[in-house]
XYZ file of N, CA, C and O in Angstrom:
412
model
N 69.562 99.877 89.281
C 68.447 100.758 89.042
C 68.195 101.569 90.316
O 68.042 101.001 91.392
N 68.164 102.869 90.232
C 67.957 103.692 91.424
C 66.524 103.594 91.949
O 65.586 103.351 91.207
N 66.406 103.810 93.266
C 65.105 103.827 93.925
C 64.865 105.250 94.397
O 65.668 105.813 95.142
N 63.763 105.848 93.959
C 63.424 107.223 94.328
C 62.354 107.194 95.412
O 61.374 106.471 95.310
N 62.585 107.994 96.476
C 61.618 108.080 97.565
C 61.499 109.529 98.010
O 62.480 110.274 98.004
N 60.305 109.899 98.445
C 60.111 111.230 99.015
C 60.178 111.097 100.524
O 59.442 110.325 101.132
N 61.110 111.820 101.142
C 61.305 111.764 102.590
C 61.287 113.172 103.164
O 62.086 114.010 102.769
N 60.363 113.439 104.084
C 60.294 114.714 104.796
C 60.365 115.907 103.853
O 61.104 116.851 104.059
N 59.607 115.839 102.779
C 59.551 116.953 101.847
C 60.733 117.016 100.902
O 60.860 117.953 100.120
N 61.628 116.042 100.947
C 62.789 116.004 100.059
C 62.783 114.729 99.238
O 61.898 113.888 99.363
N 63.751 114.598 98.404
C 63.855 113.435 97.541
C 65.091 112.640 97.919
O 66.177 113.202 98.090
N 64.948 111.320 98.073
C 66.071 110.433 98.359
C 66.225 109.469 97.190
O 65.245 108.936 96.687
N 67.458 109.290 96.758
C 67.756 108.348 95.688
C 68.700 107.299 96.260
O 69.746 107.628 96.814
N 68.321 106.030 96.141
C 69.129 104.930 96.665
C 69.600 104.074 95.501
O 68.807 103.686 94.638
N 70.898 103.784 95.490
C 71.471 102.899 94.487
C 71.852 101.599 95.170
O 72.572 101.593 96.159
N 71.386 100.490 94.660
C 71.698 99.184 95.232
C 72.685 98.467 94.314
O 72.478 98.380 93.113
N 73.758 97.988 94.910
C 74.776 97.271 94.168
C 74.849 95.837 94.669
O 74.552 95.556 95.825
N 75.291 94.917 93.811
C 75.405 93.519 94.214
C 76.403 93.359 95.357
O 76.200 92.584 96.266
N 77.495 94.081 95.286
C 78.491 94.065 96.357
C 78.691 95.484 96.844
O 78.607 96.425 96.062
N 78.935 95.654 98.134
C 79.111 97.003 98.678
C 80.310 97.714 98.049
O 81.323 97.097 97.746
N 80.161 98.993 97.873
C 81.262 99.805 97.380
C 82.045 100.267 98.596
O 81.495 100.797 99.547
N 83.337 100.042 98.569
C 84.159 100.465 99.704
C 85.452 101.065 99.194
O 85.874 100.822 98.067
N 86.075 101.833 100.060
C 87.354 102.430 99.741
C 88.436 101.630 100.423
O 88.174 100.876 101.354
N 89.665 101.800 99.960
C 90.792 101.139 100.601
C 91.117 101.907 101.875
O 91.669 102.990 101.833
N 90.720 101.332 103.005
C 90.929 101.973 104.301
C 91.959 101.243 105.128
O 91.957 101.318 106.342
N 92.863 100.494 104.496
C 93.783 99.640 105.241
C 94.626 100.428 106.237
O 94.847 99.976 107.351
N 95.108 101.618 105.868
C 95.893 102.406 106.819
C 95.033 102.860 107.988
O 95.441 102.799 109.130
N 93.820 103.322 107.700
C 92.924 103.780 108.748
C 92.505 102.619 109.644
O 92.343 102.769 110.847
N 92.333 101.423 109.073
C 91.942 100.260 109.853
C 92.954 99.968 110.950
O 92.593 99.725 112.086
N 94.224 99.978 110.597
C 95.264 99.657 111.566
C 95.329 100.716 112.655
O 95.490 100.399 113.829
N 95.166 101.963 112.294
C 95.196 103.055 113.274
C 94.016 102.981 114.235
O 94.108 103.444 115.361
N 92.905 102.401 113.784
C 91.688 102.364 114.597
C 91.652 101.181 115.555
O 90.664 100.987 116.237
N 92.731 100.393 115.619
C 92.731 99.194 116.452
C 93.630 99.356 117.672
O 94.706 99.933 117.577
N 93.181 98.787 118.805
C 94.050 98.743 119.978
C 94.923 97.482 119.882
O 94.778 96.678 118.949
N 95.829 97.294 120.835
C 96.763 96.171 120.783
C 96.041 94.824 120.759
O 96.386 93.936 119.975
N 95.024 94.676 121.593
C 94.284 93.418 121.654
C 93.615 93.122 120.309
O 93.661 91.995 119.810
N 93.036 94.137 119.685
C 92.392 93.962 118.384
C 93.421 93.595 117.314
O 93.149 92.769 116.436
N 94.604 94.190 117.385
C 95.663 93.846 116.431
C 96.084 92.395 116.598
O 96.310 91.685 115.604
N 96.169 91.935 117.837
C 96.543 90.541 118.092
C 95.462 89.589 117.573
O 95.768 88.550 116.997
N 94.203 89.950 117.762
C 93.107 89.133 117.252
C 93.156 89.078 115.725
O 93.022 88.012 115.114
N 93.378 90.229 115.088
C 93.440 90.283 113.626
C 94.599 89.441 113.094
O 94.437 88.704 112.113
N 95.750 89.512 113.745
C 96.900 88.714 113.313
C 96.617 87.218 113.481
O 96.977 86.414 112.623
N 95.966 86.862 114.579
C 95.594 85.460 114.807
C 94.652 84.961 113.706
O 94.868 83.895 113.115
N 93.611 85.739 113.423
C 92.651 85.333 112.393
C 93.278 85.335 111.003
O 92.915 84.527 110.151
N 94.235 86.214 110.774
C 94.942 86.227 109.496
C 95.698 84.912 109.310
O 95.745 84.357 108.214
N 96.242 84.414 110.396
C 97.022 83.171 110.345
C 96.141 81.935 110.196
O 96.417 81.061 109.390
N 95.057 81.866 110.991
C 94.229 80.653 110.998
C 93.038 80.721 110.040
O 92.379 79.721 109.809
N 92.726 81.892 109.514
C 91.626 82.148 108.566
C 90.238 82.163 109.199
O 89.465 83.050 108.939
N 89.887 81.177 110.022
C 88.588 81.166 110.692
C 88.775 80.696 112.134
O 89.661 79.880 112.411
N 87.942 81.214 113.033
C 88.013 80.797 114.437
C 86.702 81.151 115.124
O 86.030 82.116 114.766
N 86.374 80.363 116.120
C 85.217 80.674 116.955
C 85.635 81.708 117.999
O 86.829 81.949 118.205
N 84.672 82.294 118.675
C 84.978 83.247 119.737
C 85.804 82.572 120.826
O 86.760 83.147 121.338
N 85.466 81.332 121.161
C 86.217 80.578 122.167
C 87.668 80.370 121.771
O 88.578 80.466 122.608
N 87.911 80.087 120.502
C 89.287 79.908 120.030
C 90.076 81.212 120.121
O 91.260 81.202 120.470
N 89.410 82.322 119.834
C 90.070 83.627 119.974
C 90.412 83.875 121.437
O 91.521 84.300 121.770
N 89.468 83.592 122.332
C 89.711 83.760 123.773
C 90.894 82.905 124.232
O 91.781 83.386 124.948
N 90.915 81.631 123.830
C 92.008 80.737 124.215
C 93.351 81.233 123.700
O 94.363 81.143 124.395
N 93.365 81.764 122.496
C 94.605 82.299 121.939
C 95.107 83.472 122.783
O 96.284 83.540 123.124
N 94.226 84.401 123.124
C 94.637 85.567 123.909
C 95.146 85.159 125.288
O 96.112 85.731 125.795
N 94.513 84.167 125.897
C 94.979 83.662 127.191
C 96.376 83.054 127.035
O 97.262 83.271 127.852
N 96.586 82.310 125.939
C 97.865 81.622 125.734
C 99.036 82.576 125.521
O 100.175 82.232 125.794
N 98.765 83.794 125.024
C 99.860 84.753 124.811
C 99.905 85.811 125.918
O 100.573 86.832 125.769
N 99.188 85.554 127.011
C 99.223 86.413 128.202
C 98.812 87.857 127.960
O 99.433 88.789 128.470
N 97.757 88.057 127.193
C 97.188 89.401 127.048
C 96.555 89.753 128.394
O 95.908 88.918 129.011
N 96.728 91.004 128.865
C 96.163 91.394 130.173
C 94.659 91.121 130.278
O 93.987 90.955 129.271
N 94.172 91.113 131.491
C 92.790 90.730 131.822
C 91.756 91.345 130.877
O 91.834 92.514 130.520
N 90.801 90.521 130.490
C 89.711 90.937 129.624
C 88.533 90.002 129.883
O 88.692 88.940 130.459
N 87.355 90.428 129.442
C 86.162 89.599 129.599
C 85.708 89.076 128.240
O 86.146 89.567 127.191
N 84.822 88.108 128.282
C 84.246 87.561 127.051
C 83.559 88.670 126.265
O 83.680 88.755 125.039
N 82.860 89.536 126.979
C 82.146 90.647 126.331
C 83.126 91.613 125.651
O 82.842 92.134 124.574
N 84.277 91.840 126.265
C 85.286 92.719 125.668
C 85.752 92.146 124.331
O 85.898 92.877 123.345
N 85.976 90.836 124.281
C 86.422 90.203 123.044
C 85.331 90.293 121.975
O 85.621 90.549 120.803
N 84.077 90.130 122.368
C 82.985 90.286 121.407
C 82.928 91.712 120.861
O 82.699 91.917 119.667
N 83.167 92.704 121.730
C 83.210 94.099 121.270
C 84.379 94.308 120.306
O 84.242 94.979 119.283
N 85.547 93.735 120.641
C 86.714 93.860 119.763
C 86.440 93.222 118.401
O 86.762 93.804 117.363
N 85.846 92.036 118.400
C 85.516 91.369 117.136
C 84.478 92.170 116.349
O 84.561 92.280 115.128
N 83.522 92.765 117.053
C 82.532 93.620 116.408
C 83.177 94.830 115.756
O 82.810 95.230 114.646
N 84.159 95.414 116.445
C 84.877 96.558 115.871
C 85.653 96.128 114.629
O 85.635 96.826 113.612
N 86.311 94.973 114.695
C 87.054 94.467 113.537
C 86.115 94.190 112.366
O 86.478 94.398 111.206
N 84.908 93.769 112.677
C 83.916 93.554 111.633
C 83.490 94.887 111.023
O 83.372 95.018 109.804
N 83.292 95.886 111.855
C 82.874 97.202 111.385
C 83.893 97.819 110.437
O 83.518 98.444 109.440
N 85.169 97.637 110.729
C 86.197 98.243 109.874
C 86.638 97.314 108.743
O 87.569 97.626 108.009
N 85.958 96.164 108.605
C 86.157 95.320 107.440
C 87.289 94.320 107.495
O 87.720 93.811 106.465
N 87.766 93.993 108.683
C 88.868 93.041 108.799
C 88.360 91.618 108.951
O 88.984 90.682 108.457
N 87.228 91.444 109.623
C 86.646 90.104 109.784
C 85.171 90.137 109.408
O 84.548 91.198 109.387
N 84.654 88.960 109.112
C 83.222 88.776 108.894
C 82.729 87.728 109.873
O 83.487 86.861 110.299
N 81.470 87.793 110.186
C 80.860 86.848 111.109
C 79.946 85.912 110.331
O 79.132 86.352 109.520
N 80.106 84.624 110.595
C 79.205 83.635 110.008
C 78.560 82.876 111.157
O 79.244 82.215 111.937
N 77.254 83.037 111.286
C 76.525 82.310 112.328
C 76.291 80.879 111.853
O 75.879 80.653 110.720
N 76.590 79.957 112.733
C 76.309 78.562 112.450
C 75.373 78.043 113.518
O 75.092 78.738 114.497
N 74.892 76.832 113.355
C 73.947 76.287 114.320
C 74.504 76.310 115.733
O 73.806 76.610 116.678
N 75.778 75.987 115.868
C 76.369 75.908 117.203
C 77.503 76.909 117.342
O 78.655 76.535 117.424
N 77.186 78.180 117.347
C 78.189 79.197 117.603
C 78.525 80.052 116.395
O 78.068 79.829 115.290
N 79.345 81.035 116.673
C 79.764 81.984 115.648
C 81.151 81.619 115.157
O 81.999 81.210 115.933
N 81.366 81.857 113.879
C 82.694 81.666 113.308
C 83.126 82.999 112.707
O 82.402 83.598 111.909
N 84.284 83.466 113.109
C 84.843 84.719 112.612
C 85.790 84.387 111.480
O 86.644 83.517 111.611
N 85.639 85.072 110.363
C 86.410 84.800 109.152
C 87.242 86.025 108.808
O 86.711 87.129 108.678
N 88.548 85.812 108.629
C 89.434 86.906 108.237
C 89.175 87.290 106.791
O 89.054 86.434 105.926
N 89.090 88.590 106.526
C 88.891 89.088 105.172
C 90.243 89.293 104.513
O 91.026 90.135 104.942
N 90.511 88.510 103.468
C 91.789 88.630 102.756
C 91.984 90.057 102.252
O 91.018 90.736 101.906
N 93.202 90.502 102.228
C 93.600 91.836 101.755
C 93.061 92.969 102.619
O 92.990 94.096 102.157
N 92.645 92.684 103.832
C 92.143 93.758 104.699
C 93.253 94.375 105.543
O 93.094 95.459 106.077
N 94.370 93.676 105.688
C 95.520 94.219 106.426
C 96.707 94.312 105.521
O 96.942 93.540 104.670
């Protein structure tokens, strides 16, 4: 059911869906990633879920050049924005979940 609102002298119509409508952006997703983000996505594709610490340990183990914890959080945030991973907050930390069919 649409929601009608008057905004700044104009009319806005909002449609709410149970699940977000998205387009198949798989080609654009891969182009929008740097090497480190691609490695993170491949890791999460393999293991399905991982904490931020597990992602950090994986990158250290494969000798990815110097990075900070904050850089990895930004990379994971970017992967979330383009629909490759989802974040699930738990009581003790974050768990990153790979989205099937996103790559």
